[in-house]
Amino acid sequence: QVQLEEFGGGLVQAGGSLRLSCRASGSIFRINTMGWYHQAPGKQRELAANITNGGTTNYVDSVKGRFTISRDNARNTVYLQMNTLKPEDTGVYYCHAVIRSTWLRPEDDYWGQGTQVTVSS
């Protein structure tokens, strides 16, 4: 079984910073794309940023220039550095990874349990 474990949410004032991390563990043959999705209160879950195993990054326009996604392939970990946080960044952040658990299996989507980020104005 594959698990994604998230760390780093919390409460911060507007303009502040937080760093999220997510580590994949279990039966892992290869990890492809890893990323973070944001679900604001009362809204659908949406991509915030993702990164391929080659290091190509992708950001939603609202976080460009403020958030930085990175990964440590040796540790199966993805990070999201969030700077200049705004109240609209509030919500639950979910780690996502596309993982091939064995060489026999196709890739599957995996999700973390979510971590709450609250930005006060």
PDB file of C-alpha atoms in Angstrom:
ATOM      1  CA  GLN A   1       0.000   0.000   0.000  1.00  0.00           C
ATOM      2  CA  VAL A   2       1.083   3.556  -0.700  1.00  0.00           C
ATOM      3  CA  GLN A   3       0.522   6.362   1.771  1.00  0.00           C
ATOM      4  CA  LEU A   4       0.987  10.114   1.511  1.00  0.00           C
ATOM      5  CA  GLU A   5       1.667  11.882   4.794  1.00  0.00           C
ATOM      6  CA  GLU A   6       1.442  15.661   4.983  1.00  0.00           C
ATOM      7  CA  PHE A   7       3.022  18.106   7.393  1.00  0.00           C
ATOM      8  CA  GLY A   8       3.137  21.829   7.907  1.00  0.00           C
ATOM      9  CA  GLY A   9      -0.301  23.394   7.894  1.00  0.00           C
ATOM     10  CA  GLY A  10      -1.399  25.941  10.451  1.00  0.00           C
ATOM     11  CA  LEU A  11      -2.574  29.465  11.179  1.00  0.00           C
ATOM     12  CA  VAL A  12      -0.662  32.458   9.863  1.00  0.00           C
ATOM     13  CA  GLN A  13      -1.291  36.158   9.380  1.00  0.00           C
ATOM     14  CA  ALA A  14      -1.652  37.624   5.917  1.00  0.00           C
ATOM     15  CA  GLY A  15       1.766  38.264   4.422  1.00  0.00           C
ATOM     16  CA  GLY A  16       3.295  35.382   6.328  1.00  0.00           C
ATOM     17  CA  SER A  17       4.765  32.105   5.143  1.00  0.00           C
ATOM     18  CA  LEU A  18       4.217  28.399   5.603  1.00  0.00           C
ATOM     19  CA  ARG A  19       5.973  25.341   4.246  1.00  0.00           C
ATOM     20  CA  LEU A  20       4.066  22.159   3.517  1.00  0.00           C
ATOM     21  CA  SER A  21       5.713  18.806   3.007  1.00  0.00           C
ATOM     22  CA  CYS A  22       4.369  15.450   1.887  1.00  0.00           C
ATOM     23  CA  ARG A  23       6.186  12.140   2.004  1.00  0.00           C
ATOM     24  CA  ALA A  24       5.158   9.066   0.057  1.00  0.00           C
ATOM     25  CA  SER A  25       5.818   5.702   1.650  1.00  0.00           C
ATOM     26  CA  GLY A  26       5.010   2.047   1.142  1.00  0.00           C
ATOM     27  CA  SER A  27       5.281  -0.034  -1.982  1.00  0.00           C
ATOM     28  CA  ILE A  28       6.707   2.378  -4.562  1.00  0.00           C
ATOM     29  CA  PHE A  29       8.307   1.509  -7.872  1.00  0.00           C
ATOM     30  CA  ARG A  30       8.220   4.955  -9.435  1.00  0.00           C
ATOM     31  CA  ILE A  31       6.688   8.345  -8.611  1.00  0.00           C
ATOM     32  CA  ASN A  32       5.695  10.506 -11.530  1.00  0.00           C
ATOM     33  CA  THR A  33       4.020  13.868 -10.897  1.00  0.00           C
ATOM     34  CA  MET A  34       3.564  15.149  -7.352  1.00  0.00           C
ATOM     35  CA  GLY A  35       1.536  18.173  -6.424  1.00  0.00           C
ATOM     36  CA  TRP A  36      -0.680  20.145  -4.114  1.00  0.00           C
ATOM     37  CA  TYR A  37      -4.372  20.849  -4.481  1.00  0.00           C
ATOM     38  CA  HIS A  38      -6.264  23.575  -2.621  1.00  0.00           C
ATOM     39  CA  GLN A  39      -9.850  23.306  -1.457  1.00  0.00           C
ATOM     40  CA  ALA A  40     -11.211  26.609  -0.199  1.00  0.00           C
ATOM     41  CA  PRO A  41     -14.267  26.556   2.087  1.00  0.00           C
ATOM     42  CA  GLY A  42     -17.385  25.750   0.064  1.00  0.00           C
ATOM     43  CA  LYS A  43     -15.445  25.299  -3.172  1.00  0.00           C
ATOM     44  CA  GLN A  44     -14.110  22.453  -5.263  1.00  0.00           C
ATOM     45  CA  ARG A  45     -10.605  21.121  -4.947  1.00  0.00           C
ATOM     46  CA  GLU A  46      -8.282  22.784  -7.458  1.00  0.00           C
ATOM     47  CA  LEU A  47      -4.664  22.352  -8.456  1.00  0.00           C
ATOM     48  CA  ALA A  48      -2.278  24.819  -6.818  1.00  0.00           C
ATOM     49  CA  ALA A  49       1.017  23.487  -8.156  1.00  0.00           C
ATOM     50  CA  ASN A  50       2.641  20.309  -9.369  1.00  0.00           C
ATOM     51  CA  ILE A  51       6.068  19.054 -10.358  1.00  0.00           C
ATOM     52  CA  THR A  52       7.168  16.189 -12.572  1.00  0.00           C
ATOM     53  CA  ASN A  53       9.876  13.725 -11.591  1.00  0.00           C
ATOM     54  CA  GLY A  54      12.137  15.638 -13.968  1.00  0.00           C
ATOM     55  CA  GLY A  55      11.519  18.889 -12.126  1.00  0.00           C
ATOM     56  CA  THR A  56       9.123  20.665 -14.479  1.00  0.00           C
ATOM     57  CA  THR A  57       6.765  22.819 -12.437  1.00  0.00           C
ATOM     58  CA  ASN A  58       3.273  24.113 -13.049  1.00  0.00           C
ATOM     59  CA  TYR A  59       1.394  26.740 -11.005  1.00  0.00           C
ATOM     60  CA  VAL A  60      -2.105  28.121 -11.006  1.00  0.00           C
ATOM     61  CA  ASP A  61      -2.012  31.839 -11.830  1.00  0.00           C
ATOM     62  CA  SER A  62      -3.165  32.920  -8.355  1.00  0.00           C
ATOM     63  CA  VAL A  63      -0.041  31.512  -6.663  1.00  0.00           C
ATOM     64  CA  LYS A  64       2.621  32.317  -9.248  1.00  0.00           C
ATOM     65  CA  GLY A  65       5.431  34.348  -7.735  1.00  0.00           C
ATOM     66  CA  ARG A  66       4.332  33.488  -4.181  1.00  0.00           C
ATOM     67  CA  PHE A  67       4.450  29.684  -3.957  1.00  0.00           C
ATOM     68  CA  THR A  68       7.346  27.422  -4.869  1.00  0.00           C
ATOM     69  CA  ILE A  69       7.005  23.675  -5.314  1.00  0.00           C
ATOM     70  CA  SER A  70      10.020  21.388  -5.082  1.00  0.00           C
ATOM     71  CA  ARG A  71      10.732  17.718  -4.496  1.00  0.00           C
ATOM     72  CA  ASP A  72      13.389  15.429  -3.117  1.00  0.00           C
ATOM     73  CA  ASN A  73      13.224  12.252  -5.162  1.00  0.00           C
ATOM     74  CA  ALA A  74      15.552  10.385  -2.809  1.00  0.00           C
ATOM     75  CA  ARG A  75      13.116  11.005   0.040  1.00  0.00           C
ATOM     76  CA  ASN A  76       9.902  10.643  -2.028  1.00  0.00           C
ATOM     77  CA  THR A  77       8.919  14.043  -0.676  1.00  0.00           C
ATOM     78  CA  VAL A  78       7.320  17.105  -2.206  1.00  0.00           C
ATOM     79  CA  TYR A  79       7.354  20.564  -0.639  1.00  0.00           C
ATOM     80  CA  LEU A  80       5.277  23.690  -1.075  1.00  0.00           C
ATOM     81  CA  GLN A  81       6.818  26.926   0.148  1.00  0.00           C
ATOM     82  CA  MET A  82       4.019  29.451   0.499  1.00  0.00           C
ATOM     83  CA  ASN A  83       5.027  33.103   0.869  1.00  0.00           C
ATOM     84  CA  THR A  84       3.052  36.342   0.994  1.00  0.00           C
ATOM     85  CA  LEU A  85      -0.010  34.384   2.031  1.00  0.00           C
ATOM     86  CA  LYS A  86      -3.439  35.909   1.493  1.00  0.00           C
ATOM     87  CA  PRO A  87      -6.768  35.169   3.224  1.00  0.00           C
ATOM     88  CA  GLU A  88      -8.005  33.579  -0.021  1.00  0.00           C
ATOM     89  CA  ASP A  89      -5.258  30.953   0.343  1.00  0.00           C
ATOM     90  CA  THR A  90      -7.192  29.572   3.321  1.00  0.00           C
ATOM     91  CA  GLY A  91      -8.408  26.023   2.969  1.00  0.00           C
ATOM     92  CA  VAL A  92      -7.331  22.435   3.018  1.00  0.00           C
ATOM     93  CA  TYR A  93      -4.267  21.510   1.004  1.00  0.00           C
ATOM     94  CA  TYR A  94      -4.098  17.970  -0.324  1.00  0.00           C
ATOM     95  CA  CYS A  95      -0.975  16.253  -1.497  1.00  0.00           C
ATOM     96  CA  HIS A  96      -1.367  14.273  -4.717  1.00  0.00           C
ATOM     97  CA  ALA A  97       0.986  11.860  -6.421  1.00  0.00           C
ATOM     98  CA  VAL A  98       0.893   9.650  -9.476  1.00  0.00           C
ATOM     99  CA  ILE A  99       2.643   6.476  -8.428  1.00  0.00           C
ATOM    100  CA  ARG A 100       3.459   3.138  -9.938  1.00  0.00           C
ATOM    101  CA  SER A 101       3.597   0.782  -6.981  1.00  0.00           C
ATOM    102  CA  THR A 102       5.200  -2.146  -8.838  1.00  0.00           C
ATOM    103  CA  TRP A 103       6.584  -2.570 -12.329  1.00  0.00           C
ATOM    104  CA  LEU A 104       3.594  -4.805 -13.131  1.00  0.00           C
ATOM    105  CA  ARG A 105       0.968  -2.217 -12.264  1.00  0.00           C
ATOM    106  CA  PRO A 106      -0.088   0.895 -14.142  1.00  0.00           C
ATOM    107  CA  GLU A 107       0.131   4.280 -12.452  1.00  0.00           C
ATOM    108  CA  ASP A 108      -2.489   5.184  -9.833  1.00  0.00           C
ATOM    109  CA  ASP A 109      -3.534   8.445  -8.204  1.00  0.00           C
ATOM    110  CA  TYR A 110      -2.910   8.801  -4.485  1.00  0.00           C
ATOM    111  CA  TRP A 111      -4.049  11.510  -2.066  1.00  0.00           C
ATOM    112  CA  GLY A 112      -3.007  12.659   1.364  1.00  0.00           C
ATOM    113  CA  GLN A 113      -5.497  13.270   4.128  1.00  0.00           C
ATOM    114  CA  GLY A 114      -5.234  17.051   3.785  1.00  0.00           C
ATOM    115  CA  THR A 115      -3.723  19.749   5.972  1.00  0.00           C
ATOM    116  CA  GLN A 116      -5.514  22.929   7.021  1.00  0.00           C
ATOM    117  CA  VAL A 117      -4.036  26.317   6.189  1.00  0.00           C
ATOM    118  CA  THR A 118      -5.729  29.373   7.672  1.00  0.00           C
ATOM    119  CA  VAL A 119      -4.612  32.876   6.748  1.00  0.00           C
ATOM    120  CA  SER A 120      -6.015  35.645   8.934  1.00  0.00           C
ATOM    121  CA  SER A 121      -6.441  39.172   7.643  1.00  0.00           C
TER     122      SER A 121
END
